[in-house]
PDB file of N, CA and C and ligand atoms in Angstrom:
ATOM      1  N   UNK W   1     -93.975 162.339 -71.618  1.00 70.00           N
ATOM      2  CA  UNK W   1     -94.362 161.151 -70.837  1.00 70.00           C
ATOM      3  C   UNK W   1     -95.429 160.353 -71.568  1.00 70.00           C
ATOM      4  N   UNK W   2     -95.314 159.057 -71.524  1.00 85.00           N
ATOM      5  CA  UNK W   2     -96.294 158.179 -72.167  1.00 85.00           C
ATOM      6  C   UNK W   2     -97.567 158.143 -71.315  1.00 85.00           C
ATOM      7  N   UNK W   3     -98.696 158.301 -71.993  1.00 92.00           N
ATOM      8  CA  UNK W   3     -99.956 158.219 -71.262  1.00 92.00           C
ATOM      9  C   UNK W   3    -100.273 156.771 -70.927  1.00 92.00           C
ATOM     10  N   UNK W   4    -100.817 156.589 -69.729  1.00 96.00           N
ATOM     11  CA  UNK W   4    -101.225 155.252 -69.305  1.00 96.00           C
ATOM     12  C   UNK W   4    -102.725 155.262 -69.049  1.00 96.00           C
ATOM     13  N   UNK W   5    -103.308 154.100 -69.103  1.00 97.00           N
ATOM     14  CA  UNK W   5    -104.730 153.972 -68.809  1.00 97.00           C
ATOM     15  C   UNK W   5    -104.928 152.987 -67.670  1.00 97.00           C
ATOM     16  N   UNK W   6    -105.885 153.304 -66.814  1.00 96.00           N
ATOM     17  CA  UNK W   6    -106.219 152.412 -65.706  1.00 96.00           C
ATOM     18  C   UNK W   6    -106.938 151.182 -66.247  1.00 96.00           C
ATOM     19  N   UNK W   7    -106.505 150.016 -65.809  1.00 96.00           N
ATOM     20  CA  UNK W   7    -107.147 148.780 -66.275  1.00 96.00           C
ATOM     21  C   UNK W   7    -108.526 148.590 -65.659  1.00 96.00           C
ATOM     22  N   UNK W   8    -108.781 149.233 -64.549  1.00 94.00           N
ATOM     23  CA  UNK W   8    -110.069 149.069 -63.861  1.00 94.00           C
ATOM     24  C   UNK W   8    -111.153 149.935 -64.501  1.00 94.00           C
ATOM     25  N   UNK W   9    -110.860 151.232 -64.670  1.00 93.00           N
ATOM     26  CA  UNK W   9    -111.901 152.151 -65.123  1.00 93.00           C
ATOM     27  C   UNK W   9    -111.571 152.823 -66.449  1.00 93.00           C
ATOM     28  N   UNK W  10    -110.354 152.655 -66.956  1.00 94.00           N
ATOM     29  CA  UNK W  10    -109.994 153.237 -68.242  1.00 94.00           C
ATOM     30  C   UNK W  10    -109.509 154.670 -68.172  1.00 94.00           C
ATOM     31  N   UNK W  11    -109.448 155.226 -66.993  1.00 95.00           N
ATOM     32  CA  UNK W  11    -108.987 156.599 -66.834  1.00 95.00           C
ATOM     33  C   UNK W  11    -107.582 156.774 -67.413  1.00 95.00           C
ATOM     34  N   UNK W  12    -107.391 157.866 -68.179  1.00 96.00           N
ATOM     35  CA  UNK W  12    -106.060 158.160 -68.698  1.00 96.00           C
ATOM     36  C   UNK W  12    -105.256 158.850 -67.604  1.00 96.00           C
ATOM     37  N   UNK W  13    -104.079 158.319 -67.321  1.00 95.00           N
ATOM     38  CA  UNK W  13    -103.209 158.869 -66.283  1.00 95.00           C
ATOM     39  C   UNK W  13    -102.037 159.558 -66.974  1.00 95.00           C
ATOM     40  N   UNK W  14    -101.949 160.881 -66.795  1.00 92.00           N
ATOM     41  CA  UNK W  14    -100.878 161.641 -67.440  1.00 92.00           C
ATOM     42  C   UNK W  14     -99.704 161.887 -66.502  1.00 92.00           C
ATOM     43  N   UNK W  15     -99.953 161.776 -65.212  1.00 91.00           N
ATOM     44  CA  UNK W  15     -98.886 161.976 -64.234  1.00 91.00           C
ATOM     45  C   UNK W  15     -98.962 160.903 -63.161  1.00 91.00           C
ATOM     46  N   UNK W  16     -97.806 160.454 -62.732  1.00 93.00           N
ATOM     47  CA  UNK W  16     -97.764 159.498 -61.645  1.00 93.00           C
ATOM     48  C   UNK W  16     -98.084 158.084 -62.106  1.00 93.00           C
ATOM     49  N   UNK W  17     -98.180 157.185 -61.158  1.00 94.00           N
ATOM     50  CA  UNK W  17     -98.371 155.766 -61.466  1.00 94.00           C
ATOM     51  C   UNK W  17     -99.599 155.205 -60.779  1.00 94.00           C
ATOM     52  N   UNK W  18    -100.550 156.077 -60.462  1.00 96.00           N
ATOM     53  CA  UNK W  18    -101.731 155.634 -59.730  1.00 96.00           C
ATOM     54  C   UNK W  18    -102.973 156.246 -60.359  1.00 96.00           C
ATOM     55  N   UNK W  19    -104.031 155.457 -60.475  1.00 95.00           N
ATOM     56  CA  UNK W  19    -105.290 155.970 -60.998  1.00 95.00           C
ATOM     57  C   UNK W  19    -105.894 156.950 -60.007  1.00 95.00           C
ATOM     58  N   UNK W  20    -106.289 158.136 -60.518  1.00 92.00           N
ATOM     59  CA  UNK W  20    -106.848 159.148 -59.622  1.00 92.00           C
ATOM     60  C   UNK W  20    -108.278 158.813 -59.222  1.00 92.00           C
ATOM     61  N   UNK W  21    -108.912 157.905 -59.950  1.00 91.00           N
ATOM     62  CA  UNK W  21    -110.306 157.552 -59.655  1.00 91.00           C
ATOM     63  C   UNK W  21    -110.367 156.390 -58.667  1.00 91.00           C
ATOM     64  N   UNK W  22    -109.723 155.281 -59.014  1.00 92.00           N
ATOM     65  CA  UNK W  22    -109.856 154.101 -58.148  1.00 92.00           C
ATOM     66  C   UNK W  22    -108.586 153.754 -57.385  1.00 92.00           C
ATOM     67  N   UNK W  23    -107.563 154.621 -57.492  1.00 95.00           N
ATOM     68  CA  UNK W  23    -106.357 154.520 -56.658  1.00 95.00           C
ATOM     69  C   UNK W  23    -105.569 153.233 -56.854  1.00 95.00           C
ATOM     70  N   UNK W  24    -105.818 152.577 -57.987  1.00 96.00           N
ATOM     71  CA  UNK W  24    -105.047 151.375 -58.258  1.00 96.00           C
ATOM     72  C   UNK W  24    -103.770 151.737 -59.009  1.00 96.00           C
ATOM     73  N   UNK W  25    -102.783 150.891 -58.909  1.00 97.00           N
ATOM     74  CA  UNK W  25    -101.563 151.073 -59.696  1.00 97.00           C
ATOM     75  C   UNK W  25    -101.560 150.127 -60.893  1.00 97.00           C
ATOM     76  N   UNK W  26    -102.709 149.557 -61.163  1.00 96.00           N
ATOM     77  CA  UNK W  26    -102.864 148.598 -62.254  1.00 96.00           C
ATOM     78  C   UNK W  26    -103.109 149.356 -63.563  1.00 96.00           C
ATOM     79  N   UNK W  27    -102.026 149.877 -64.156  1.00 97.00           N
ATOM     80  CA  UNK W  27    -102.129 150.712 -65.351  1.00 97.00           C
ATOM     81  C   UNK W  27    -101.514 150.010 -66.550  1.00 97.00           C
ATOM     82  N   UNK W  28    -101.914 150.456 -67.743  1.00 97.00           N
ATOM     83  CA  UNK W  28    -101.352 149.892 -68.964  1.00 97.00           C
ATOM     84  C   UNK W  28    -101.098 150.997 -69.974  1.00 97.00           C
ATOM     85  N   UNK W  29    -100.110 150.797 -70.836  1.00 96.00           N
ATOM     86  CA  UNK W  29     -99.880 151.754 -71.925  1.00 96.00           C
ATOM     87  C   UNK W  29    -100.549 151.279 -73.208  1.00 96.00           C
ATOM     88  N   UNK W  30    -101.163 150.115 -73.175  1.00 96.00           N
ATOM     89  CA  UNK W  30    -101.830 149.590 -74.368  1.00 96.00           C
ATOM     90  C   UNK W  30    -103.328 149.823 -74.266  1.00 96.00           C
ATOM     91  N   UNK W  31    -103.770 150.892 -74.935  1.00 97.00           N
ATOM     92  CA  UNK W  31    -105.201 151.187 -74.975  1.00 97.00           C
ATOM     93  C   UNK W  31    -105.533 151.835 -76.304  1.00 97.00           C
ATOM     94  N   UNK W  32    -106.814 151.811 -76.653  1.00 96.00           N
ATOM     95  CA  UNK W  32    -107.246 152.353 -77.937  1.00 96.00           C
ATOM     96  C   UNK W  32    -108.242 153.470 -77.728  1.00 96.00           C
ATOM     97  N   UNK W  33    -107.991 154.606 -78.376  1.00 96.00           N
ATOM     98  CA  UNK W  33    -108.953 155.703 -78.377  1.00 96.00           C
ATOM     99  C   UNK W  33    -109.026 156.419 -77.049  1.00 96.00           C
ATOM    100  N   UNK W  34    -109.459 157.675 -77.117  1.00 94.00           N
ATOM    101  CA  UNK W  34    -109.614 158.463 -75.897  1.00 94.00           C
ATOM    102  C   UNK W  34    -110.988 159.120 -75.944  1.00 94.00           C
ATOM    103  N   UNK W  35    -111.716 159.032 -74.857  1.00 92.00           N
ATOM    104  CA  UNK W  35    -112.962 159.786 -74.766  1.00 92.00           C
ATOM    105  C   UNK W  35    -112.856 160.727 -73.576  1.00 92.00           C
ATOM    106  N   UNK W  36    -113.404 161.919 -73.761  1.00 93.00           N
ATOM    107  CA  UNK W  36    -113.296 162.937 -72.726  1.00 93.00           C
ATOM    108  C   UNK W  36    -114.678 163.244 -72.179  1.00 93.00           C
ATOM    109  N   UNK W  37    -114.824 163.127 -70.878  1.00 91.00           N
ATOM    110  CA  UNK W  37    -116.091 163.427 -70.209  1.00 91.00           C
ATOM    111  C   UNK W  37    -115.921 164.733 -69.435  1.00 91.00           C
ATOM    112  N   UNK W  38    -116.759 165.720 -69.797  1.00 89.00           N
ATOM    113  CA  UNK W  38    -116.662 167.024 -69.140  1.00 89.00           C
ATOM    114  C   UNK W  38    -117.594 167.111 -67.938  1.00 89.00           C
ATOM    115  N   UNK W  39    -118.817 166.665 -68.146  1.00 87.00           N
ATOM    116  CA  UNK W  39    -119.809 166.730 -67.079  1.00 87.00           C
ATOM    117  C   UNK W  39    -120.539 165.397 -67.028  1.00 87.00           C
ATOM    118  N   UNK W  40    -120.146 164.575 -66.075  1.00 79.00           N
ATOM    119  CA  UNK W  40    -120.642 163.204 -66.030  1.00 79.00           C
ATOM    120  C   UNK W  40    -122.162 163.140 -65.874  1.00 79.00           C
ATOM    121  N   UNK W  41    -122.748 164.101 -65.180  1.00 82.00           N
ATOM    122  CA  UNK W  41    -124.187 164.051 -64.938  1.00 82.00           C
ATOM    123  C   UNK W  41    -124.991 164.418 -66.185  1.00 82.00           C
ATOM    124  N   UNK W  42    -124.347 165.147 -67.129  1.00 81.00           N
ATOM    125  CA  UNK W  42    -125.046 165.575 -68.340  1.00 81.00           C
ATOM    126  C   UNK W  42    -124.637 164.745 -69.554  1.00 81.00           C
ATOM    127  N   UNK W  43    -123.643 163.896 -69.404  1.00 82.00           N
ATOM    128  CA  UNK W  43    -123.065 163.230 -70.560  1.00 82.00           C
ATOM    129  C   UNK W  43    -123.703 161.875 -70.831  1.00 82.00           C
ATOM    130  N   UNK W  44    -124.178 161.705 -72.057  1.00 81.00           N
ATOM    131  CA  UNK W  44    -124.708 160.402 -72.463  1.00 81.00           C
ATOM    132  C   UNK W  44    -123.604 159.355 -72.485  1.00 81.00           C
ATOM    133  N   UNK W  45    -122.423 159.784 -72.932  1.00 76.00           N
ATOM    134  CA  UNK W  45    -121.287 158.847 -72.979  1.00 76.00           C
ATOM    135  C   UNK W  45    -120.964 158.363 -71.563  1.00 76.00           C
ATOM    136  N   UNK W  46    -121.031 159.271 -70.609  1.00 80.00           N
ATOM    137  CA  UNK W  46    -120.748 158.903 -69.222  1.00 80.00           C
ATOM    138  C   UNK W  46    -121.736 157.858 -68.728  1.00 80.00           C
ATOM    139  N   UNK W  47    -122.997 158.057 -69.074  1.00 82.00           N
ATOM    140  CA  UNK W  47    -124.029 157.099 -68.638  1.00 82.00           C
ATOM    141  C   UNK W  47    -123.803 155.737 -69.267  1.00 82.00           C
ATOM    142  N   UNK W  48    -123.548 155.755 -70.575  1.00 79.00           N
ATOM    143  CA  UNK W  48    -123.379 154.498 -71.306  1.00 79.00           C
ATOM    144  C   UNK W  48    -122.152 153.745 -70.805  1.00 79.00           C
ATOM    145  N   UNK W  49    -121.059 154.489 -70.585  1.00 77.00           N
ATOM    146  CA  UNK W  49    -119.808 153.834 -70.229  1.00 77.00           C
ATOM    147  C   UNK W  49    -119.663 153.622 -68.724  1.00 77.00           C
ATOM    148  N   UNK W  50    -120.572 154.189 -67.941  1.00 80.00           N
ATOM    149  CA  UNK W  50    -120.523 153.992 -66.502  1.00 80.00           C
ATOM    150  C   UNK W  50    -119.496 154.850 -65.791  1.00 80.00           C
ATOM    151  N   UNK W  51    -118.978 155.889 -66.472  1.00 83.00           N
ATOM    152  CA  UNK W  51    -118.009 156.782 -65.837  1.00 83.00           C
ATOM    153  C   UNK W  51    -118.777 157.882 -65.090  1.00 83.00           C
ATOM    154  N   UNK W  52    -118.352 158.195 -63.904  1.00 83.00           N
ATOM    155  CA  UNK W  52    -119.017 159.279 -63.190  1.00 83.00           C
ATOM    156  C   UNK W  52    -118.051 160.334 -62.677  1.00 83.00           C
ATOM    157  N   UNK W  53    -116.818 160.277 -63.136  1.00 89.00           N
ATOM    158  CA  UNK W  53    -115.834 161.310 -62.807  1.00 89.00           C
ATOM    159  C   UNK W  53    -115.379 161.938 -64.120  1.00 89.00           C
ATOM    160  N   UNK W  54    -115.494 163.263 -64.272  1.00 92.00           N
ATOM    161  CA  UNK W  54    -115.051 163.906 -65.511  1.00 92.00           C
ATOM    162  C   UNK W  54    -113.568 163.677 -65.770  1.00 92.00           C
ATOM    163  N   UNK W  55    -113.207 163.627 -67.036  1.00 92.00           N
ATOM    164  CA  UNK W  55    -111.796 163.458 -67.368  1.00 92.00           C
ATOM    165  C   UNK W  55    -111.623 162.677 -68.648  1.00 92.00           C
ATOM    166  N   UNK W  56    -110.406 162.248 -68.888  1.00 94.00           N
ATOM    167  CA  UNK W  56    -110.075 161.499 -70.101  1.00 94.00           C
ATOM    168  C   UNK W  56    -110.069 160.009 -69.795  1.00 94.00           C
ATOM    169  N   UNK W  57    -110.687 159.254 -70.698  1.00 94.00           N
ATOM    170  CA  UNK W  57    -110.723 157.799 -70.530  1.00 94.00           C
ATOM    171  C   UNK W  57    -110.331 157.098 -71.812  1.00 94.00           C
ATOM    172  N   UNK W  58    -109.759 155.940 -71.672  1.00 95.00           N
ATOM    173  CA  UNK W  58    -109.498 155.096 -72.831  1.00 95.00           C
ATOM    174  C   UNK W  58    -110.816 154.465 -73.266  1.00 95.00           C
ATOM    175  N   UNK W  59    -111.038 154.402 -74.571  1.00 93.00           N
ATOM    176  CA  UNK W  59    -112.230 153.745 -75.082  1.00 93.00           C
ATOM    177  C   UNK W  59    -112.130 152.249 -74.833  1.00 93.00           C
ATOM    178  N   UNK W  60    -110.945 151.704 -75.088  1.00 95.00           N
ATOM    179  CA  UNK W  60    -110.743 150.276 -74.887  1.00 95.00           C
ATOM    180  C   UNK W  60    -109.363 150.040 -74.283  1.00 95.00           C
ATOM    181  N   UNK W  61    -109.323 149.343 -73.182  1.00 95.00           N
ATOM    182  CA  UNK W  61    -108.062 148.984 -72.542  1.00 95.00           C
ATOM    183  C   UNK W  61    -107.742 147.552 -72.903  1.00 95.00           C
ATOM    184  N   UNK W  62    -106.539 147.346 -73.401  1.00 89.00           N
ATOM    185  CA  UNK W  62    -106.127 145.979 -73.746  1.00 89.00           C
ATOM    186  C   UNK W  62    -105.429 145.375 -72.532  1.00 89.00           C
ATOM    187  N   UNK W  63    -106.036 144.348 -71.988  1.00 78.00           N
ATOM    188  CA  UNK W  63    -105.525 143.771 -70.748  1.00 78.00           C
ATOM    189  C   UNK W  63    -104.590 142.596 -71.000  1.00 78.00           C
TER     190      UNK W  63
HETATM  191 ZN1   ZN V 101    -109.179 153.597 -62.358  1.00 61.32          ZN
END
């Protein structure tokens, strides 16, 4: 299955057609890079990027 990324938050969606974070169906297959957040409260990347749910995110979503 092709991975999709949420256009709202960049979350990588591996199953289904809905973002598990913001529940939107606004997904895209055009994104660049993947960043993985394990512990949002301890992660500098999470703070910088504004992600607060652990998981895989696209570095850049092409809208
Ligand atoms: Zn989302």
